Short mmCIF file of C-alpha atoms in Angstrom, two decimals:
data_model
loop_
_atom_site.label_atom_id
_atom_site.label_comp_id
_atom_site.label_asym_id
_atom_site.label_seq_id
_atom_site.Cartn_x
_atom_site.Cartn_y
_atom_site.Cartn_z
CA MET J 251 24.06 -17.14 25.89
CA GLY J 252 23.74 -16.70 22.09
CA PHE J 253 22.16 -13.99 20.02
CA GLY J 254 19.48 -14.38 17.34
CA ARG J 255 17.73 -12.14 14.91
CA GLY J 256 14.21 -10.89 15.50
CA ARG J 257 11.48 -10.13 13.01
CA SER J 258 12.84 -6.77 11.89
CA GLY J 259 16.45 -7.83 11.70
CA GLU J 260 17.30 -6.43 15.13
CA ARG J 261 19.32 -8.59 17.45
CA GLY J 262 17.74 -10.19 20.46
CA GLU J 263 19.01 -12.53 23.12
CA GLY J 264 18.29 -16.17 22.46
CA GLN J 265 18.89 -19.64 23.77
CA GLY J 266 22.28 -20.49 22.29
CA GLY J 267 23.34 -24.03 23.19
CA GLN J 268 27.04 -23.31 23.00
CA GLU J 269 29.01 -20.19 23.52
CA GLY J 270 29.52 -18.35 20.25
CA VAL J 271 26.54 -20.07 18.59
CA ARG J 272 23.57 -17.92 17.64
CA GLY J 273 20.20 -18.96 18.99
CA GLN J 274 16.64 -18.13 18.03
CA GLY J 275 15.83 -14.84 19.73
CA ARG J 276 13.29 -12.07 19.35
CA GLY J 277 14.31 -8.60 18.27
CA LEU J 278 12.62 -5.38 19.25
CA GLY J 279 10.53 -5.27 16.05
CA ARG J 280 11.27 -1.64 15.27
CA GLY J 281 12.09 -1.97 11.55
CA GLN J 282 11.09 0.66 9.03
CA GLY J 283 9.06 -1.68 6.82
CA VAL J 284 9.24 -2.04 3.08
CA GLY J 285 8.99 1.08 0.97
CA GLY J 286 7.03 1.37 -2.23
CA PRO J 287 5.13 3.78 -4.41
CA ARG J 288 2.50 5.96 -2.81
CA GLN J 289 -0.91 4.47 -3.25
CA GLY J 290 -4.04 6.23 -4.36
CA LEU J 291 -2.31 8.41 -6.93
CA GLY J 292 -3.08 8.30 -10.62
CA ARG J 293 -0.76 8.61 -13.57
CA MET J 294 2.44 10.58 -13.13
CA GLY J 295 2.06 10.53 -9.32
CA ARG J 296 -0.84 12.97 -9.21
CA ALA J 297 -4.31 12.36 -7.84
CA PRO J 298 -7.04 12.00 -10.48
CA THR J 299 -9.11 15.12 -11.23
CA LYS J 300 -11.96 13.42 -13.07
CA CYS J 301 -13.61 10.02 -13.33
CA VAL J 302 -14.10 8.49 -16.78
CA CYS J 303 -16.09 5.53 -18.07
CA PRO J 304 -13.71 3.15 -19.89
CA GLN J 305 -16.50 1.92 -22.18
CA CYS J 306 -18.34 5.04 -23.42
CA GLY J 307 -16.08 7.92 -22.32
CA TYR J 308 -18.57 9.58 -19.93
CA GLU J 309 -16.76 12.02 -17.59
CA ALA J 310 -17.66 13.15 -14.07
CA PRO J 311 -15.75 15.43 -11.67
CA LYS J 312 -13.71 13.60 -9.02
CA LYS J 313 -15.07 13.96 -5.49
CA ARG J 314 -12.48 14.01 -2.73
CA GLY J 315 -12.61 10.96 -0.47
CA LEU J 316 -14.76 8.99 -2.94
CA PRO J 317 -12.89 6.55 -5.20
CA CYS J 318 -13.84 6.71 -8.89
CA ARG J 319 -14.39 2.94 -8.96
CA SER J 320 -17.25 3.34 -6.47
CA MET J 321 -19.16 5.55 -8.95
CA LYS J 322 -21.00 4.01 -11.91
CA CYS J 323 -21.59 5.41 -15.38
CA PRO J 324 -25.24 6.49 -15.72
CA LYS J 325 -25.27 5.35 -19.38
CA CYS J 326 -23.73 1.85 -19.30
CA LYS J 327 -23.49 1.12 -15.52
CA MET J 328 -19.73 0.43 -15.69
CA PRO J 329 -17.48 1.47 -12.76
CA LEU J 330 -15.58 4.68 -13.52
CA VAL J 331 -11.78 4.97 -13.47
CA GLY J 332 -9.66 7.91 -12.34
CA GLU J 333 -7.89 10.05 -14.89
#
C-alpha cells in the first residue's frame, strides 16, 4: 500500500499500485492555513478612530461594529473611509 498527501500536506494512506510508489490518498486536513495581515485594521495596524469623507473632508466619529464605508457623507453622499 502506498502513501499520498492530503489537502493540508499531511500523509494519508492511498492506493499505491506498486510497493514503494506513492498513491493518491487523503490526509487528515488539520493544517494551520495561510497566515496574513490582520484584517479590519487601519493604517499602522490600529483600528480607525474616525470616518472621513475622501471628497470634502467631513469627519464623523467611528462607531464600533459599523464599518466607515457603510456610512455616507451628509454633504456629498460619498461613502466614508476609516482614518
